[in-house]
Short mmCIF file of N, CA and C in Angstrom, two decimals:
data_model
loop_
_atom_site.label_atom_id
_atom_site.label_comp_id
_atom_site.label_asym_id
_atom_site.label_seq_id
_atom_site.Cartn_x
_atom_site.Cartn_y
_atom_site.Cartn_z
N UNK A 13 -8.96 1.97 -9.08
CA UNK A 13 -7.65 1.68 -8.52
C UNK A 13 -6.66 2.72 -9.01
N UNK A 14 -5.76 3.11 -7.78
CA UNK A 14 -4.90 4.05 -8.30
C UNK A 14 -3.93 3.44 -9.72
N UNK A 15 -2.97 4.10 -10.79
CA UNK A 15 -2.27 3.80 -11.68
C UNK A 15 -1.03 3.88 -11.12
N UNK A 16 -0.64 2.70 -11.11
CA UNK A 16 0.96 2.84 -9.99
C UNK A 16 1.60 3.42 -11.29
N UNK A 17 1.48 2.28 -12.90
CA UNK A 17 2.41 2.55 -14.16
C UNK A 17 2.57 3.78 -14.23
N UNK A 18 1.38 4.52 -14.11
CA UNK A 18 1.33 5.74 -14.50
C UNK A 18 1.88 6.50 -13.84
N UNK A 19 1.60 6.25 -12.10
CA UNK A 19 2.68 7.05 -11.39
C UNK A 19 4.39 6.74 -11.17
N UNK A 20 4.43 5.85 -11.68
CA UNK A 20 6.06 5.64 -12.03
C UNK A 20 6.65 5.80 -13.12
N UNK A 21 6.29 6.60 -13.91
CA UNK A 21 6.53 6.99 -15.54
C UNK A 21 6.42 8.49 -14.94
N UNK A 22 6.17 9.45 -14.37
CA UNK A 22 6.35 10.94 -14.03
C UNK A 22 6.39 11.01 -13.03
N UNK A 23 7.93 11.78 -13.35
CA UNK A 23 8.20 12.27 -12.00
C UNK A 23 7.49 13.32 -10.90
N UNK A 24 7.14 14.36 -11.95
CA UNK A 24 6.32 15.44 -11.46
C UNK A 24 5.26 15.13 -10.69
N UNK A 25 4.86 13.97 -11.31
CA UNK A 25 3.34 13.53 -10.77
C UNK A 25 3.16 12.81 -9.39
N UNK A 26 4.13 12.07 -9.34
CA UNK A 26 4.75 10.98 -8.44
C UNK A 26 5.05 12.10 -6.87
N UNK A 27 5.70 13.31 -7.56
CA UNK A 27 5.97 13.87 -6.54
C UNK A 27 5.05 14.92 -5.49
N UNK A 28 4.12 14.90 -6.78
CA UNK A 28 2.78 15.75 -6.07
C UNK A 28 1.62 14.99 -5.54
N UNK A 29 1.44 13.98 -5.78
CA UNK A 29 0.66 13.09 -4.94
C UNK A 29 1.66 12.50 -3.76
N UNK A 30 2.75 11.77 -3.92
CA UNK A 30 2.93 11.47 -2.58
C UNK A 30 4.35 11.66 -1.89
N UNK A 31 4.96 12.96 -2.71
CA UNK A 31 5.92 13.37 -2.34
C UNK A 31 7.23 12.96 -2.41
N UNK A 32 7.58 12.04 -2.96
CA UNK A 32 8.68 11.55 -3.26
C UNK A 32 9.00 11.16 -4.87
N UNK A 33 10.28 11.49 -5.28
CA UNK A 33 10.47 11.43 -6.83
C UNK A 33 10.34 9.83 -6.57
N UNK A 34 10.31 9.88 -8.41
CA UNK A 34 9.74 8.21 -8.67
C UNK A 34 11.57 7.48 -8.24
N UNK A 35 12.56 7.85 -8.41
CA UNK A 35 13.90 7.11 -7.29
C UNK A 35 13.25 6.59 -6.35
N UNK A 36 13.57 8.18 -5.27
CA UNK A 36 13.24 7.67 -4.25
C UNK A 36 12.05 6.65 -3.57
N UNK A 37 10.77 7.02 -4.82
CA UNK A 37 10.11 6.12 -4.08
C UNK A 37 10.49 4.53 -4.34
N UNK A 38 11.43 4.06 -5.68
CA UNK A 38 11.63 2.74 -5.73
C UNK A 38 12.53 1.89 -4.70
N UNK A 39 13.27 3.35 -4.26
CA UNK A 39 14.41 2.79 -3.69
C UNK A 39 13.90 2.15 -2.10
N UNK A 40 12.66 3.45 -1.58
CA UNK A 40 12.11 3.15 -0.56
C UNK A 40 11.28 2.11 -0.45
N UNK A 41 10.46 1.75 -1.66
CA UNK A 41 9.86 0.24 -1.83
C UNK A 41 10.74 -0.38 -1.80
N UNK A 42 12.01 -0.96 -2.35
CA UNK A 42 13.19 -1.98 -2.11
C UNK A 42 12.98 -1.97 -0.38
N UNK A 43 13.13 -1.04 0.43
CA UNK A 43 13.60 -1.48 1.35
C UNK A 43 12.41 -1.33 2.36
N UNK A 44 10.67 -1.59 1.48
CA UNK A 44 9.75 -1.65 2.39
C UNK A 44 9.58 -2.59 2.02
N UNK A 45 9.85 -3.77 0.77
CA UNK A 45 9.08 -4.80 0.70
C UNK A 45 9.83 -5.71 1.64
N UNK A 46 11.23 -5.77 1.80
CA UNK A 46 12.56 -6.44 2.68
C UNK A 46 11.86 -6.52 4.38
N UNK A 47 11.84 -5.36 4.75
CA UNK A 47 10.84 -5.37 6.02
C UNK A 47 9.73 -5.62 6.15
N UNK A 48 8.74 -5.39 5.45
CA UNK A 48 7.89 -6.10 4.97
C UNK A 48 7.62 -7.25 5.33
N UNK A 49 8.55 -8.21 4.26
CA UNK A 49 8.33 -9.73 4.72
C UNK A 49 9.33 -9.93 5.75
N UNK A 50 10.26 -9.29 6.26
CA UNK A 50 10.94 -9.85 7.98
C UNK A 50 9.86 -9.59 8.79
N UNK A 51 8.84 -8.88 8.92
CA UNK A 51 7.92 -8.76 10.02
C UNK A 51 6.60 -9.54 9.90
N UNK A 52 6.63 -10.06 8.41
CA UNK A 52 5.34 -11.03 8.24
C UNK A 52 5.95 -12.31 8.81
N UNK A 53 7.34 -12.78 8.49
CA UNK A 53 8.01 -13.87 9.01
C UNK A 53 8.06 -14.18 10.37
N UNK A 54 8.43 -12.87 11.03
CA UNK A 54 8.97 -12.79 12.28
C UNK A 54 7.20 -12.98 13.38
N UNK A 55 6.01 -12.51 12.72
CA UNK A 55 5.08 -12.28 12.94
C UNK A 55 4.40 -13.81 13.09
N UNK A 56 4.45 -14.41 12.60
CA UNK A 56 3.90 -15.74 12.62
C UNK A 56 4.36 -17.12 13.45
N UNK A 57 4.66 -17.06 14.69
CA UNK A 57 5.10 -18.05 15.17
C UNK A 57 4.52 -19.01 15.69
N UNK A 58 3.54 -18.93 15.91
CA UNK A 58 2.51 -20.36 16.31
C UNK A 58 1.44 -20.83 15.05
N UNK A 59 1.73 -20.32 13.67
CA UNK A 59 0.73 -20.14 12.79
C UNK A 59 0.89 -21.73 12.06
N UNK A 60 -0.52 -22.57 12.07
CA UNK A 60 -0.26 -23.75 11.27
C UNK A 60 -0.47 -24.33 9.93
N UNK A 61 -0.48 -22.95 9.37
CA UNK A 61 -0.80 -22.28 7.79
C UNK A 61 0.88 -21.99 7.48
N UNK A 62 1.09 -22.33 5.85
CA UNK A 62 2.88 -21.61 5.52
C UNK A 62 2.25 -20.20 5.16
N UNK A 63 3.62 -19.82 4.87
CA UNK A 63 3.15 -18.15 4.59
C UNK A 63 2.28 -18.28 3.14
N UNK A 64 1.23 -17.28 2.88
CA UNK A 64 0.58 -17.11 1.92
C UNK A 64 -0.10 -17.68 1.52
N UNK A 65 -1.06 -18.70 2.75
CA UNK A 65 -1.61 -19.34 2.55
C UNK A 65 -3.16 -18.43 3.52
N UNK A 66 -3.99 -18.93 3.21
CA UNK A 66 -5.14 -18.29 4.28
C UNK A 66 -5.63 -17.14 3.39
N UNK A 67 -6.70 -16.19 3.30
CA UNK A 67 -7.10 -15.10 3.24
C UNK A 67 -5.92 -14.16 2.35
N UNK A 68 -6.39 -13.50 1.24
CA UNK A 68 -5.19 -12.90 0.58
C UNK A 68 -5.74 -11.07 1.27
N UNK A 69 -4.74 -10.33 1.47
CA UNK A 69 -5.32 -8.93 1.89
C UNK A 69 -5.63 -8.09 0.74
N UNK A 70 -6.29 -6.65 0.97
CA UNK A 70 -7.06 -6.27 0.25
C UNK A 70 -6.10 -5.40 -0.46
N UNK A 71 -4.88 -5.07 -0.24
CA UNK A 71 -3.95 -4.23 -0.92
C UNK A 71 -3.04 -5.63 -1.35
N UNK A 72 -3.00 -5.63 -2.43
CA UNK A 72 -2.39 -6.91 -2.63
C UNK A 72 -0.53 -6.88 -2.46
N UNK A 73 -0.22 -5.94 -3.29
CA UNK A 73 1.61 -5.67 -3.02
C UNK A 73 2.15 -4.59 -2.21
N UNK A 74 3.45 -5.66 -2.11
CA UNK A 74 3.87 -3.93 -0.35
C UNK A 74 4.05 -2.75 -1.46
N UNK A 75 4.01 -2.77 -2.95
CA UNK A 75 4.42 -1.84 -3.27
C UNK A 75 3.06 -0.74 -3.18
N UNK A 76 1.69 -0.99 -3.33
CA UNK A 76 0.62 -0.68 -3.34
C UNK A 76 0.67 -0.54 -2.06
N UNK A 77 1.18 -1.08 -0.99
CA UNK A 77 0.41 -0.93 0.27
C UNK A 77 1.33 0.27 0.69
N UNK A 78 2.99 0.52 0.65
CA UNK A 78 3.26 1.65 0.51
C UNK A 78 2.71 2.77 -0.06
N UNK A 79 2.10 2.67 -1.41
CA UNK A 79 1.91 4.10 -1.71
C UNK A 79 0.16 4.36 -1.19
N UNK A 80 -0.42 3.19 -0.31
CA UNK A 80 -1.79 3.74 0.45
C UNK A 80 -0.80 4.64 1.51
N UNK A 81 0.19 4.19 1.91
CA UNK A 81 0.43 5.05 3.41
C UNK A 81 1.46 5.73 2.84
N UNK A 82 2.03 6.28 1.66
CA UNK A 82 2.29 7.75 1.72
C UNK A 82 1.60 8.50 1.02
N UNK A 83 -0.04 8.08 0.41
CA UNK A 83 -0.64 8.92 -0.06
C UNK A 83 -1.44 9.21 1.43
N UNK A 84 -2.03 8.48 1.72
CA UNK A 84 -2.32 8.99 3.40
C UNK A 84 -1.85 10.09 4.15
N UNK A 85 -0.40 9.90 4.33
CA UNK A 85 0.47 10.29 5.22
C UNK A 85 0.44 12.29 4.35
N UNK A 86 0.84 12.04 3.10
CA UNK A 86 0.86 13.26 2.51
C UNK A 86 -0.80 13.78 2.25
N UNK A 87 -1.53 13.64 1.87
CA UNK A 87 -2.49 14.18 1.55
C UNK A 87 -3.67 14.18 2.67
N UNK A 88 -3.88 12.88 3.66
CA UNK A 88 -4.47 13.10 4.53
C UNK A 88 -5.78 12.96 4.07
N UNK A 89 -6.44 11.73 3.35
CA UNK A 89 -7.79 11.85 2.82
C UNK A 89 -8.67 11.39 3.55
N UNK A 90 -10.10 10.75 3.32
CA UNK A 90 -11.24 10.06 3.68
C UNK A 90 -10.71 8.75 3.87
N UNK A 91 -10.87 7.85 4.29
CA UNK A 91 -11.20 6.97 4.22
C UNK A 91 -12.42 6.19 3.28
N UNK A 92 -12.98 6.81 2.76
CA UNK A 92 -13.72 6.56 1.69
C UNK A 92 -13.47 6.99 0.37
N UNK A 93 -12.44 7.83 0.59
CA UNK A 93 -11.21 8.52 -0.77
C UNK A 93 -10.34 7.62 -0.94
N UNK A 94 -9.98 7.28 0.10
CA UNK A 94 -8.70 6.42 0.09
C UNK A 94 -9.33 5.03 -0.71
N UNK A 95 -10.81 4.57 -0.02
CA UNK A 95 -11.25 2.94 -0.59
C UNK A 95 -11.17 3.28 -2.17
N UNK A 96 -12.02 4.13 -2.54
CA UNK A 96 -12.07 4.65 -4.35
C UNK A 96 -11.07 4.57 -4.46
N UNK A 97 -9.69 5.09 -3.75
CA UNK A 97 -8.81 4.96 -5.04
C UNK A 97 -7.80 3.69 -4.77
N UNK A 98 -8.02 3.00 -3.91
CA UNK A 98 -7.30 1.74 -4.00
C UNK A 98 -8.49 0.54 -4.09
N UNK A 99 -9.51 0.34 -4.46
CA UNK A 99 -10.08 -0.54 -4.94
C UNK A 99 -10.91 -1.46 -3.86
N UNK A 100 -10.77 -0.27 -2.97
CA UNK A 100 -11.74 -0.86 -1.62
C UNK A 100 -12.93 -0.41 -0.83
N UNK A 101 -13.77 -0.32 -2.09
CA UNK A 101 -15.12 0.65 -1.72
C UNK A 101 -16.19 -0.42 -1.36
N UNK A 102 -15.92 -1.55 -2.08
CA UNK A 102 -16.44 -2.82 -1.19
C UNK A 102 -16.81 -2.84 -0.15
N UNK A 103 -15.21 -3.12 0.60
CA UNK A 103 -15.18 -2.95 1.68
C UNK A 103 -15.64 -2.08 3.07
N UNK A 104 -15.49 -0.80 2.66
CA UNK A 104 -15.50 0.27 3.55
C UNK A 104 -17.37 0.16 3.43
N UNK A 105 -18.01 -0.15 2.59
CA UNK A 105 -19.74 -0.25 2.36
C UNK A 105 -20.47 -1.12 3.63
N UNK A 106 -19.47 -2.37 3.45
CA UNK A 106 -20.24 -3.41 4.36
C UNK A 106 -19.57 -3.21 6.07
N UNK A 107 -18.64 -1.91 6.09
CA UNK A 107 -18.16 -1.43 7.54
C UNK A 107 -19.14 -0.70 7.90
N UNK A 108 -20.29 0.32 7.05
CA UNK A 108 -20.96 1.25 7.71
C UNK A 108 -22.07 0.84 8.35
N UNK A 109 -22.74 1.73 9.79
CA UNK A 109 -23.38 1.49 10.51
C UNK A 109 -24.92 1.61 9.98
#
């Protein structure tokens, strides 16, 4: 699993994996976790489960699930790079043909 601690303690580091200083990226998590849950809310209208109930997903926080899609977005890896480093090699195993 990637080290979020670790990538939010350097800046340098923070900025070469996914391009944004460790600010900006908090500031941009503030306002991805906010949308976030307006579109999980807004998303569920016939559902007869409350929220957070059912199946938990495999990136567990928007803050993790942000930095899968700006390490994505900036670096452009595998999909099997990407499972190693977010903790989903599981997964991507029992997808192959």
């Amino acid at each position: 699993m990637i080290n979020k601690e670790r990538l939010l303690r350097d800046n340098r580091l923070c900025k070469e994996i996914i391009g944004l200083s460790v600010e900006e990226l908090k500031n941009l998590a503030a306002e991805f976790s906010a949308c976030y849950l307006i579109y999980r809310k807004k998303n569920r209208k016939d559902h007869e489960r409350q929220m957070g109930a059912g199946q938990k997903g495999f990136i567990p926080t928007p803050l993790d699930k942000l930095l899968f899609i700006l390490l994505y977005l900036k670096c452009y890896p595998t999909y099997d790079l990407q499972g190693l480093l977010f903790g989903l090699e599981a997964l991507l195993n029992n997808l192959t043909v």
